[in-house]
XYZ file of C-alpha atoms in Angstrom:
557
model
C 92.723 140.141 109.296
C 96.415 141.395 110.060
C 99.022 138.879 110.100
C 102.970 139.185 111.511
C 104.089 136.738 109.095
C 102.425 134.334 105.817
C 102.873 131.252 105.164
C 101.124 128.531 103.114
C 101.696 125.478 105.763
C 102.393 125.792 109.585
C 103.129 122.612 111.130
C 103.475 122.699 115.111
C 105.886 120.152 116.474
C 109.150 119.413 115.002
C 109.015 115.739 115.552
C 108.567 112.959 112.500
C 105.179 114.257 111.880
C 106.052 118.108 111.742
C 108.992 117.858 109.612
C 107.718 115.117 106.995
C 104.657 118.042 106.714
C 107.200 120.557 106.534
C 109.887 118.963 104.248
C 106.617 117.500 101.857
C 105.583 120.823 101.256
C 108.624 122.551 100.663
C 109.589 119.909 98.089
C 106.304 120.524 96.136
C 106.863 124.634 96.236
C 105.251 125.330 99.099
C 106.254 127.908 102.334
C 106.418 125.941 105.518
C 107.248 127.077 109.253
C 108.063 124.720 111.974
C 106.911 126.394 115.171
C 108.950 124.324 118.392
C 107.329 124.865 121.862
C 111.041 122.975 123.121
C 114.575 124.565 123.282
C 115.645 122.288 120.756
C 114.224 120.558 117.500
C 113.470 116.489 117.079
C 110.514 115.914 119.128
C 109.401 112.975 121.095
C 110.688 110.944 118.087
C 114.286 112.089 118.555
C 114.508 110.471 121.745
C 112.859 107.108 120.143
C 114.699 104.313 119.209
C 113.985 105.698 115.641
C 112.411 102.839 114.221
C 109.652 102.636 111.644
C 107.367 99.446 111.590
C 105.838 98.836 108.061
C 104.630 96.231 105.643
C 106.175 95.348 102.361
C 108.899 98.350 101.732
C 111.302 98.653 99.077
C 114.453 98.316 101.680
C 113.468 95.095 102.466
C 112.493 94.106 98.557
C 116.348 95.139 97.967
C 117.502 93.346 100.510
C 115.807 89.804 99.595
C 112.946 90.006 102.008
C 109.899 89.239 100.682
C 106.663 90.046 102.579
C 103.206 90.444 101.182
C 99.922 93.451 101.958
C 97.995 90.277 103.074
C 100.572 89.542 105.947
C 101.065 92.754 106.909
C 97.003 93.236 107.607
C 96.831 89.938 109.251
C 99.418 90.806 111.778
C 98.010 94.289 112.346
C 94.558 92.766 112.262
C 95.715 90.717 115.622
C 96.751 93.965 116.970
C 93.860 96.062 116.711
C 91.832 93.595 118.298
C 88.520 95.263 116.727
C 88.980 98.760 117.522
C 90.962 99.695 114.452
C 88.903 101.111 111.389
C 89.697 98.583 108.367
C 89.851 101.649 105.812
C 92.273 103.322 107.515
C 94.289 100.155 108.652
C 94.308 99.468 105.127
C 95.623 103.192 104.309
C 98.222 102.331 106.644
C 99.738 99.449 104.960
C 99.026 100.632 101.504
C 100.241 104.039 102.079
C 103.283 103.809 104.244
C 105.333 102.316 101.850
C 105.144 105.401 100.250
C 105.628 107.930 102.509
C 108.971 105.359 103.379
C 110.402 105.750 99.916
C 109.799 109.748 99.673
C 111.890 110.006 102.848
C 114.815 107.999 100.759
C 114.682 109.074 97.405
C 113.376 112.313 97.460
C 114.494 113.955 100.664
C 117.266 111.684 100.869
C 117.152 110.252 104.503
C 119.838 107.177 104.322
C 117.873 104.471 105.899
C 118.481 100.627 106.274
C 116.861 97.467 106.967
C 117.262 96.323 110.715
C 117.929 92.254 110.007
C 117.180 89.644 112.325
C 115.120 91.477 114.282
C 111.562 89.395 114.359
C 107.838 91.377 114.924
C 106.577 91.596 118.526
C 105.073 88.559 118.305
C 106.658 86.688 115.964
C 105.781 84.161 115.262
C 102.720 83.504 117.566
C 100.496 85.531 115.851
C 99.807 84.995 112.238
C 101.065 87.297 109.282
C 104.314 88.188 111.349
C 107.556 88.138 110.130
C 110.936 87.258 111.133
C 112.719 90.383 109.467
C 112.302 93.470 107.365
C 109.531 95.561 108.546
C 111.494 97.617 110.798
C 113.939 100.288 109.107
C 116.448 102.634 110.417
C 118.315 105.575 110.132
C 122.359 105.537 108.965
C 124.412 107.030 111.698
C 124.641 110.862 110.713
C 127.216 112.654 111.102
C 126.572 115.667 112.876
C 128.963 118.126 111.524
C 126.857 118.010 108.552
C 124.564 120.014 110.361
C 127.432 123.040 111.231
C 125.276 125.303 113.370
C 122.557 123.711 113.485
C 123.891 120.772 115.439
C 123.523 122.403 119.032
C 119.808 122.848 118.125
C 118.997 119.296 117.345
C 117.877 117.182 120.442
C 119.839 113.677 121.815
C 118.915 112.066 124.321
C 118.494 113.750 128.285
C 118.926 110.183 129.466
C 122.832 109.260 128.539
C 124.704 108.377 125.039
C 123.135 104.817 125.044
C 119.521 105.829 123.529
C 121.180 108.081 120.567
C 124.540 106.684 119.588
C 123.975 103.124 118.883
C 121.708 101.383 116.244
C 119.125 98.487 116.374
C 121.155 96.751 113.799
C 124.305 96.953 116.465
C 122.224 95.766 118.846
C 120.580 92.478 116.764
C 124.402 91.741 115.854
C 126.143 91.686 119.418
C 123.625 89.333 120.578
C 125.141 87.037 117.223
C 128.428 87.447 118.059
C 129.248 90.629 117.088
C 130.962 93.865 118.738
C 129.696 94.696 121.646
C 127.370 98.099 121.885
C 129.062 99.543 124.037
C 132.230 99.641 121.980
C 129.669 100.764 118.949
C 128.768 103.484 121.000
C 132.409 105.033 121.744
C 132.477 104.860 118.061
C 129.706 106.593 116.948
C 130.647 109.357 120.054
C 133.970 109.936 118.917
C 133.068 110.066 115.150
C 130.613 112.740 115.519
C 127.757 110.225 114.657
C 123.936 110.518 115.646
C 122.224 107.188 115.729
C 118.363 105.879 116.329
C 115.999 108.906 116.849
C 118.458 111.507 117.511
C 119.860 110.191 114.168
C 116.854 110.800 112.055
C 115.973 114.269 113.431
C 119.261 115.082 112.635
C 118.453 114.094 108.961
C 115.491 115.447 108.521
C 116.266 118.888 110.157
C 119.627 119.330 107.517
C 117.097 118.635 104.405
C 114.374 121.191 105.828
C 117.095 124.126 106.497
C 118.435 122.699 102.813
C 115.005 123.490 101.383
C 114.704 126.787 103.096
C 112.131 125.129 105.756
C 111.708 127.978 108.613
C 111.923 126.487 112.140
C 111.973 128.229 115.147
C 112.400 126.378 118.609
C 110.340 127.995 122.096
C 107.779 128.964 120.096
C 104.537 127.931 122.000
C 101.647 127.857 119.819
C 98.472 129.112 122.054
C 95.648 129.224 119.927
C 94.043 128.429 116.270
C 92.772 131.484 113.945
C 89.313 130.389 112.473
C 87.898 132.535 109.499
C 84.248 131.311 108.783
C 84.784 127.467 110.247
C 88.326 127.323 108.389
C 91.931 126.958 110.079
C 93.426 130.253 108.382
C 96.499 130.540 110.879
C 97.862 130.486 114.460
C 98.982 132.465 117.448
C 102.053 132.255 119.210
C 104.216 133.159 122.041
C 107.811 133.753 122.090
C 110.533 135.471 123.986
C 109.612 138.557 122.196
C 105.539 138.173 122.520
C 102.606 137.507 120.690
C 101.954 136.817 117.062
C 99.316 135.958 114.252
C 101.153 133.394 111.792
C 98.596 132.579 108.530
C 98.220 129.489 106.949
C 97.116 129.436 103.628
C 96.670 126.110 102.789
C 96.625 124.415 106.507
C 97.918 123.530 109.767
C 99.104 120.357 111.093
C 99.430 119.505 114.845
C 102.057 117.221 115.449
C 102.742 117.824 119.466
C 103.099 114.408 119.987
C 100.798 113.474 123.292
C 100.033 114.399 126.516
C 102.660 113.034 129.052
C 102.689 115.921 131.477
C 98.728 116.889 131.676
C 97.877 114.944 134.810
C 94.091 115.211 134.305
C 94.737 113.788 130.897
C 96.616 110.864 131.200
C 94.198 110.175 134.256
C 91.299 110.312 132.209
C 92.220 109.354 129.388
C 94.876 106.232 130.063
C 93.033 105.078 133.504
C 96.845 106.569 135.588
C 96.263 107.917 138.591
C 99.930 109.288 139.023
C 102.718 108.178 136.270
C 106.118 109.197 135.054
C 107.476 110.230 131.858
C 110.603 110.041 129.907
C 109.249 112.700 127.209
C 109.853 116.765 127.166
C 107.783 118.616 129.151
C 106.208 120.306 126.450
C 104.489 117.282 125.292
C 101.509 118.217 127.302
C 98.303 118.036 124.856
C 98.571 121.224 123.335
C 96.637 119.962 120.405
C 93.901 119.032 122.098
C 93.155 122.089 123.875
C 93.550 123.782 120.662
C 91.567 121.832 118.441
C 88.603 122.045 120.694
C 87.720 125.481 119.810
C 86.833 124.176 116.320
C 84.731 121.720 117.491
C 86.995 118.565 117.554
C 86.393 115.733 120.188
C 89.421 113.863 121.579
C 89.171 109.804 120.606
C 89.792 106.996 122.849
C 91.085 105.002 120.050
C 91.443 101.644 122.146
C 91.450 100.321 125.627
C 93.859 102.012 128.134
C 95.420 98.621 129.167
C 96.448 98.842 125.178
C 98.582 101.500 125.068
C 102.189 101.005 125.038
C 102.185 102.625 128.639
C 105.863 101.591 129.915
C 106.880 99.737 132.305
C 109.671 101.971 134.359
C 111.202 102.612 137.517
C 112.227 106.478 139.577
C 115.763 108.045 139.720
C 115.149 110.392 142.444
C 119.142 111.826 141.843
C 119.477 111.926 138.597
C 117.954 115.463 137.028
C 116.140 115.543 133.749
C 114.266 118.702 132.471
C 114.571 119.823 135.908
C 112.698 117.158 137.909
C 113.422 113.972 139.288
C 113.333 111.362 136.421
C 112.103 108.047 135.263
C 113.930 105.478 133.358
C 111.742 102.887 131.165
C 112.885 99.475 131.876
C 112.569 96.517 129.212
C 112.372 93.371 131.046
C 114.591 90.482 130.095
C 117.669 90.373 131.415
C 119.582 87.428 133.455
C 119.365 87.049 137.586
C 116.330 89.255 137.276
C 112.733 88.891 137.856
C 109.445 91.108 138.303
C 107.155 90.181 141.609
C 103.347 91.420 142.948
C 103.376 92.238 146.416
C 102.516 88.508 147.344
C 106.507 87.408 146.380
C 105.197 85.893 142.993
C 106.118 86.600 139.362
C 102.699 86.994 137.269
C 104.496 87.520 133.655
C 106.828 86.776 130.793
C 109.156 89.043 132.407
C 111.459 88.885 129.835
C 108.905 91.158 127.345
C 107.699 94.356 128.570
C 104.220 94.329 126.946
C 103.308 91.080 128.684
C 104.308 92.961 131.840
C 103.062 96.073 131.321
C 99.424 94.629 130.842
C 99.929 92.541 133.720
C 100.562 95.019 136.152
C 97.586 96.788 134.631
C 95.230 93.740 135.227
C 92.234 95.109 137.610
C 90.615 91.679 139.437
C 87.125 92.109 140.294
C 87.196 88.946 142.517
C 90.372 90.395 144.491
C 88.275 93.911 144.254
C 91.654 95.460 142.754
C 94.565 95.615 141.135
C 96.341 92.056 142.313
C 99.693 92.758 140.086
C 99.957 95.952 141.576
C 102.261 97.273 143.073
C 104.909 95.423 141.752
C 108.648 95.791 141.923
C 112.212 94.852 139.740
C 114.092 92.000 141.991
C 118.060 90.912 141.151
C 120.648 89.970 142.688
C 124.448 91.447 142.214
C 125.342 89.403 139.387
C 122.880 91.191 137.460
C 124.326 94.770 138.423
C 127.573 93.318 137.773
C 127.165 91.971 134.295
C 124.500 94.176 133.088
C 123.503 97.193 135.374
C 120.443 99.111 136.079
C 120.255 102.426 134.332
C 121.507 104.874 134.650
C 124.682 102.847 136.327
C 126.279 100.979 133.910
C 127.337 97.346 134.488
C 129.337 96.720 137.625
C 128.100 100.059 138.839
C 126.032 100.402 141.779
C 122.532 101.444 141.766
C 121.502 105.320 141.877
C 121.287 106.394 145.443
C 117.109 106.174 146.458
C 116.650 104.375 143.441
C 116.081 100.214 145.544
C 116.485 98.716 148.234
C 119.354 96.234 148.624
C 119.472 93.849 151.629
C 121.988 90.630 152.385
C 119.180 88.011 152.085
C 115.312 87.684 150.357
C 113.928 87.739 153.946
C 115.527 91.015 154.749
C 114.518 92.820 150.768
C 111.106 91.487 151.822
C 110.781 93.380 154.851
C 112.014 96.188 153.573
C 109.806 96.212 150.876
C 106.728 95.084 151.999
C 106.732 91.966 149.760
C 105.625 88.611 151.688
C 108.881 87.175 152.578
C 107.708 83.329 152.166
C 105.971 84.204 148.860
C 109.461 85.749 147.567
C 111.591 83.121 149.140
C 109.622 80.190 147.449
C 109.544 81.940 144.095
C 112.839 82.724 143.866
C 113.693 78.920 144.445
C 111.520 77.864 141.670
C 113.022 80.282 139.599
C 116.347 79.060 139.971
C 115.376 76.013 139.805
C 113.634 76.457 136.223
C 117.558 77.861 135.238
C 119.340 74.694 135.419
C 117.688 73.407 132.186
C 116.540 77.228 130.926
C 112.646 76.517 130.936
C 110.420 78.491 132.682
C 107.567 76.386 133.369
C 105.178 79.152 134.402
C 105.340 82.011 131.807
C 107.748 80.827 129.163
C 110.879 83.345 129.949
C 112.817 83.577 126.627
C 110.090 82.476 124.451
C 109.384 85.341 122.436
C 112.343 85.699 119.620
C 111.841 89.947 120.529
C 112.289 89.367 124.053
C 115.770 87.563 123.707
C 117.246 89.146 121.037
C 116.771 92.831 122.961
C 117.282 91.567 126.766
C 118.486 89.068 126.508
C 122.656 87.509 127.159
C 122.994 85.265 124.347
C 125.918 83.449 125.753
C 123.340 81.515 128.173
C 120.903 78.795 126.431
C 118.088 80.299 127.607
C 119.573 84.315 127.066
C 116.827 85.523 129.316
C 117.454 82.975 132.397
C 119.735 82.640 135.297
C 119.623 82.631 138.577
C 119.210 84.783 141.646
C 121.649 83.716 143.874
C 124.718 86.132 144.977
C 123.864 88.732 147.660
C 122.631 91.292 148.025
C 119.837 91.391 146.422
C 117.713 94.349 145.289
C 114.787 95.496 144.439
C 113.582 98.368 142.863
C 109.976 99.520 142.519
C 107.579 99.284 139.125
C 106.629 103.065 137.557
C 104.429 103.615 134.384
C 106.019 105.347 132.161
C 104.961 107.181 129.355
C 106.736 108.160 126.313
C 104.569 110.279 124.028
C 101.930 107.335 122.775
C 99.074 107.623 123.893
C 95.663 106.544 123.975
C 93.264 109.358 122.781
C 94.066 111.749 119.902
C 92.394 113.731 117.324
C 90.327 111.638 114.907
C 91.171 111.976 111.103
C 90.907 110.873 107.653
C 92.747 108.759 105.469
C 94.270 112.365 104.271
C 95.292 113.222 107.867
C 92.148 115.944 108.248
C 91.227 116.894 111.552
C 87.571 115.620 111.490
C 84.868 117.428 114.172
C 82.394 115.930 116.164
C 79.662 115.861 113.412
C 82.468 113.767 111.347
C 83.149 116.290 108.782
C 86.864 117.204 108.267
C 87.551 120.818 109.927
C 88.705 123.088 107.041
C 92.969 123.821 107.113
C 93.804 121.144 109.845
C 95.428 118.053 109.984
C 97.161 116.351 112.506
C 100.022 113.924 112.524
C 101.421 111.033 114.860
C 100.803 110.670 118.481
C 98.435 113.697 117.811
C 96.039 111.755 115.452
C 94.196 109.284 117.311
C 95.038 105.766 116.791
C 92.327 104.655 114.294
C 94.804 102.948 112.008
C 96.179 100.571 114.217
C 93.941 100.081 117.084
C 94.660 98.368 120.830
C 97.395 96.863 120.308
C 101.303 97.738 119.987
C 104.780 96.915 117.957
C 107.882 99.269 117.969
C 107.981 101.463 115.451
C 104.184 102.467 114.637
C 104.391 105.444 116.840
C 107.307 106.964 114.000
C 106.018 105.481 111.017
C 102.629 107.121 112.055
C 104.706 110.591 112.235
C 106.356 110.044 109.055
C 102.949 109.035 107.208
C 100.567 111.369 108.474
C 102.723 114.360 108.376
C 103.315 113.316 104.247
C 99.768 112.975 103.813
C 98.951 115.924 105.025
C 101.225 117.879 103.088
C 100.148 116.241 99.666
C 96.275 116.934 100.844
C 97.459 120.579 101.150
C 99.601 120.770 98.271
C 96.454 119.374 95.965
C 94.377 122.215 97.708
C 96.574 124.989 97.164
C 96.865 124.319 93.824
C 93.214 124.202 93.454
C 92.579 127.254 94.831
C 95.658 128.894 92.606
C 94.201 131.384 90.151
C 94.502 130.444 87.043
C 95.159 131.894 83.698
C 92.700 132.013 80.822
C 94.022 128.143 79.999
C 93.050 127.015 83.213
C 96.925 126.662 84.310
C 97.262 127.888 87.690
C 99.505 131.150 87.334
């Protein structure tokens, strides 16, 4: 078989999952190629919030947090509701812990402890915690990266989603400097925070271990050599060509945002937006097919962290019209069904985002749906709607803004007495900050990340100075999805007959979610990256050694 290049690990995707693969296997001797279908390096992680969502880690140990295994499966237990598999759950929280503490002391990723900053559903559900199980990147400086820097991606969407840190965020909402002026900071001092932050990172200790990575490099099809992964084919400005694998291949492409017929049949979306690259588009799937591996619905599509979002038909992002995710919460704000009336806690996006999902077989449809964003201008003058930024006006053809609720109904389409009468109860619920119906501000989450917390209830306050707007609901995706390629506790691709597949593996939003299950908590999605990709990696490692010949002492030479 001829090959244009050799080496012993291709990984394909340069998110969490490819580079952890990568950056594993070049610590342990190995060759490893990152093969980019983008224009730049970081993946659907680098536009994340770069969180990771463990257990018990050793940055929270250090920092006086103490959590326990038990807790940890409890919590994700809840989550799964049934569809996760309990041994790989419990690989999850056994094994992640690890992978967590390679990044910092061997590859030397500067990561902290994000404090005060509670579990989803803390503390409803049992075995949540109030702190420590999500960690972060350090800002980064970028200059560390010399030339490299331009090929690292930040955010499309605006400085806010890679120059500020979840730490900056819990703080302001205690008192502390406001993000925005932690943002100036970070831009002026070179600095790379949240997902940008960590791709950063992790592409400076891959080009520091002599890690190959090449960026629009599309990766078309799988070599098989009797029923084993042996290399790849790819397509780049200069053509085709056979890379070989000798010890593996991991697919980390992240999901499939832009195949329509995917997310259709696979997360129940007729027509939805996303916020990820284009080239997220399922690549592993179609390629995994030819050796005999079946895509896995790995939990309900009402599960899956599907956004909640809104359209920006002017502003331009990888050349189409984009969509902006939207995280329910804030002040003089509510969400409202076509009947006028709110039908969530919309002051935390996953209650929403199931809500609007909710299919009624007595109303023969979807009675949450459509659904729209309604404020009034207090709320674009204190906090704005992205991508305008507080006392900014709204994108042109992104709402509809009227003088009165009548008028916003009309235009709309919403009942006008159903909005009127539920805006009035709203307000009225303000004046002592309970909501009565869906307990706004309840959930510790909700208020510490929407929330003002100069107001006693920080996600409450009226709707009362005109206009008012409204602005209509989007799914949105963001590279989690539902199906995915099922694997082992060792990250191997495993066929339809259950057997792993011979040189594959696959990593984050590519591996099905098995682990976790139907349910959802900020974080996973990276930590999953991270985990799998370093599993991976070791599984190949062990196997390449294995197969080393050896000398008459049985040493591999």
């Amino acid at each position: 078989m001829q090959w244009d290049l050799d080496f012993d690990i291709v990984c394909v995707g340069s998110g969490l999952g490819g580079l952890t693969a990568a950056l594993t296997a070049a610590e342990h001797g190995a060759r490893a190629i990152v093969l980019e279908k983008y224009e730049l390096l970081g993946g659907v992680s680098a536009l994340s919030s770069g969180q990771l969502w463990l257990g018990p880690n050793h940055l929270a140990e250090a920092a006086g947090i103490a959590d326990t295994e038990a807790a940890a499966e409890a919590y994700l237990g809840h989550l799964s509701q049934g569809f996760a598999t309990p041994e790989r759950r419990a690989n999850f929280i056994r094994r992640a812990p690890e992978a967590l503490r390679y990044l910092t002391d061997v590859l030397d990723v500067e990561m902290a402890v994000v404090r005060g900053l509670p579990d989803y559903y803390f503390p409803a559900v049992s075995g949540s915690q109030a702190e420590g199980r999500y960690v972060e990147v350090l800002p980064f400086p970028a200059d560390r990266l010399g030339d490299w820097a331009d090929k690292v991606l930040t955010s499309p969407y605006g400085d806010g989603y890679s120059f500020t840190t979840s730490n900056e965020w819990v703080e302001m909402q205690k008192g502390g400097t406001p993000v925005g002026v932690c943002l100036l900071r970070h831009v002026e001092a070179g600095e790379r925070c949240a997902g940008a932050g960590l791709a950063a990172a992790q592409v400076l200790a891959a080009r520091d271990r002599g890690v190959e990575m090449r960026t629009s490099t599309e990766v078309i099809d799988l070599v098989l050599d009797d029923g084993k992964v042996a290399g790849v084919i790819v397509r780049d400005a200069k053509g085709t060509h056979r890379i070989r694998a000798r010890s593996g291949v991991v697919l980390a492409t992240g999901g499939y945002d832009w195949k329509a017929d995917y997310v259709r049949a696979f997360d129940a979306l007729p027509a939805a937006g996303s916020m990820a690259p284009p080239t997220i588009s399922g690549d592993h799937i179609v390629m995994a097919a030819k050796a005999g591996v079946i895509p896995v619905p790995a939990r309900a599509p009402s599960q899956s962290p599907i956004f909640v979002g809104y359209k920006v038909p002017a502003e331009t992002v990888y050349g189409e019209p984009s969509y902006r995710m939207w995280l329910p919460g804030a002040p003089h704000c509510i969400a409202v069904n076509a009947t006028g009336h709110r039908f969530a806690n919309d002051a935390f996006y996953p209650d929403v985002a199931t809500k609007v999902a909710r299919f009624d077989g007595q109303q023969q449809g979807q009675p949450n749906w459509p659904a729209w964003i309604v404020f009034d201008q207090n709320m674009l003058d204190k906090y704005g709607m992205l991508p305008g930024w507080p006392g900014q006006p709204m994108s042109e053809g992104m709402g509809v803004t009227a003088a009165t609720l009548g008028e916003l109904a009309v235009a709309t389409g919403i009942d006008a007495v159903g909005l009127e009468a539920t805006v009035a109860r709203f307000n009225r619920f303000c004046e002592d900050g309970v909501d009565h119906d869906f307990a706004r501000g309840s959930v510790p989450w909700g208020r510490i990340m929407t929330g003002d917390p100069r107001l006693p209830n920080p996600n409450m306050a009226p709707l009362e100075k005109a206009p008012f707007h409204a602005v209509k609901i989007e799914r949105v995706t963001m590279g989690v999805p539902t199906a995915g390629l099922p694997i082992d506790i060792d990250a191997r691709v495993l066929a339809a007959d259950g057997l792993p597949v011979p040189g594959l593996y696959a990593a984050g939003n590519s591996a099905a979610w098995l682990d976790i299950g139907g349910g959802y908590n900020s974080g996973i999605a990276n930590t999953r990256g991270l985990l799998y990709g370093y599993l991976a990696a070791l599984d190949m490692v062990r196997t390449r050694r294995a197969d080393a010949p050896t000398d008459t002492q049985g040493v591999p030479a």
